[in-house]
Every structure is written in C-alpha cells, then in structure tokens.
Short mmCIF file of C-alpha atoms in Angstrom, two decimals:
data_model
loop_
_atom_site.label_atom_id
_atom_site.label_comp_id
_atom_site.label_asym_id
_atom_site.label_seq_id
_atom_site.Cartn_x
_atom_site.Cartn_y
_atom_site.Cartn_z
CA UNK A 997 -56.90 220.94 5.70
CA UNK A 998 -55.95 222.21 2.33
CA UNK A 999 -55.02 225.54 1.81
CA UNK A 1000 -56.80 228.01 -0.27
CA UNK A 1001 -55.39 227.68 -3.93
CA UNK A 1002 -53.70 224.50 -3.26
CA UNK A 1003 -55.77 222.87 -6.27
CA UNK A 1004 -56.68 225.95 -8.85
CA UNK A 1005 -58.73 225.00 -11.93
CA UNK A 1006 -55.51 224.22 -13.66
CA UNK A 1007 -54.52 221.82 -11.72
CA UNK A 1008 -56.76 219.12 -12.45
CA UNK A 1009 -56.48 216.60 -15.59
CA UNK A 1010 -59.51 214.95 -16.56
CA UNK A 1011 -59.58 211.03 -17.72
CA UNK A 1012 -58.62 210.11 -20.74
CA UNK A 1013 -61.76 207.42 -20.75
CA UNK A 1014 -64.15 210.75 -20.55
CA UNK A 1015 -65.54 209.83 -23.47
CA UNK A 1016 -67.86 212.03 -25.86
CA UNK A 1017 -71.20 210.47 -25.63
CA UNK A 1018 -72.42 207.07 -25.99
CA UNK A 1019 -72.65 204.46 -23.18
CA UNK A 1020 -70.76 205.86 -20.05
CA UNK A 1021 -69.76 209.17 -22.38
CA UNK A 1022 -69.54 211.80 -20.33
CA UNK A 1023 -68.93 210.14 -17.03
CA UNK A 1024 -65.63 212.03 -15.82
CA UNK A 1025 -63.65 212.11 -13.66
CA UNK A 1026 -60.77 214.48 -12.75
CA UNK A 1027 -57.47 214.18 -10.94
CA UNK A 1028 -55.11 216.86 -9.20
CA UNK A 1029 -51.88 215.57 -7.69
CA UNK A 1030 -50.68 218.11 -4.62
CA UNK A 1031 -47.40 219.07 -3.80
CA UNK A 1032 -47.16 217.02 -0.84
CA UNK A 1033 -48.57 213.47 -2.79
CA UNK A 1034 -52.04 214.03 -1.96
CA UNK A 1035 -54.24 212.96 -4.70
CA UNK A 1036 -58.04 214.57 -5.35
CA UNK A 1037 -60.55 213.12 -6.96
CA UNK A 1038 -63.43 214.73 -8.23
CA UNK A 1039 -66.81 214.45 -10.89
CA UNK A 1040 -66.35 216.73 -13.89
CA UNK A 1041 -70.00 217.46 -14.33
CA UNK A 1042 -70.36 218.48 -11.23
CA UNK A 1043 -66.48 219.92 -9.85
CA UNK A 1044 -68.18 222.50 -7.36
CA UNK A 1045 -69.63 219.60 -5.03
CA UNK A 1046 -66.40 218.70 -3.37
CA UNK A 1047 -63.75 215.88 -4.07
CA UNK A 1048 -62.52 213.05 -2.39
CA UNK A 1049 -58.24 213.24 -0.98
CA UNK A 1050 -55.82 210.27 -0.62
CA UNK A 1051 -52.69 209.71 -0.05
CA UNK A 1052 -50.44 207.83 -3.31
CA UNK A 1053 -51.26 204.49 -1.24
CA UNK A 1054 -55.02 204.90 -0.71
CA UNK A 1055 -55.18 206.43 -4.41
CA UNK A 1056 -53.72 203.09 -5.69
CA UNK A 1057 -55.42 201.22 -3.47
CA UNK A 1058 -58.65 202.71 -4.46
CA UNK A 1059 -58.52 202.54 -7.53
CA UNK A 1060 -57.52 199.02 -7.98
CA UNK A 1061 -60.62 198.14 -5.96
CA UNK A 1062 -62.67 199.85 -8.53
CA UNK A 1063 -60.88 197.91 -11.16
CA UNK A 1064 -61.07 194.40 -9.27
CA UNK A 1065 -65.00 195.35 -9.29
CA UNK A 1066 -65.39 195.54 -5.43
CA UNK A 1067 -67.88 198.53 -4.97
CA UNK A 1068 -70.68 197.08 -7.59
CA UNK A 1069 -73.21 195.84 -5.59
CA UNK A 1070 -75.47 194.67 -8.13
CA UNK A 1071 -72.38 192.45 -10.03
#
C-alpha cells in the first residue's frame, strides 16, 4: 500500500523521448522513484488512471523487455 502523498505531482519526471508531435509525439510516460526504491510508472495523458509499481529489479527488468521488443505482438 502506498501512503497518501507518497508520490505528489512533483515527484514525477516525465521522459525525455516525450516528444512534441509527430510519429509517437506525445506518447509519455512518467516516472517517480519512492523513498524506499519503489519505482511508478504512469501515462502522462492520462496520470489520474493509476500507475504501475516495481521494485529497482522488476523496473530494470521491465524495461529491458520493452527494449528487447518482447510485448509487440504484431512484430
């Protein structure tokens, strides 16, 4: 459970491959690091409709899944 306040609006840093328009422009996403190593993951367009929580390992792991291509189903 997180606590209330544990990530406030400043505490998340959005990609630096946000992007202004164009092909994938606009497709954010935002990270908040917790004091405890927990990282959160959420979509800037839409930060009210939750976010996803790892721990540093899972957050790594995660992301060089996404990198390596291993969610695309269509690929």
């Amino acid at each position: 459970m997180i606590e209330q306040g544990a990530l406030r609006p400043e505490s998340w840093r959005k990609s630096s491959y946000s992007g202004g328009g164009g092909v994938g422009g606009g497709n954010c996403v935002e990270v908040a690091t917790l004091a405890d190593g927990r990282v959160a993951f959420r979509d800037s367009k839409n930060p009210g409709s939750g976010f996803l929580l790892f721990t540093r390992a899972q957050a790594e792991s995660w992301i060089k899944r996404l990198k390596d291509n291993e969610f695309n189903q269509f690929g």
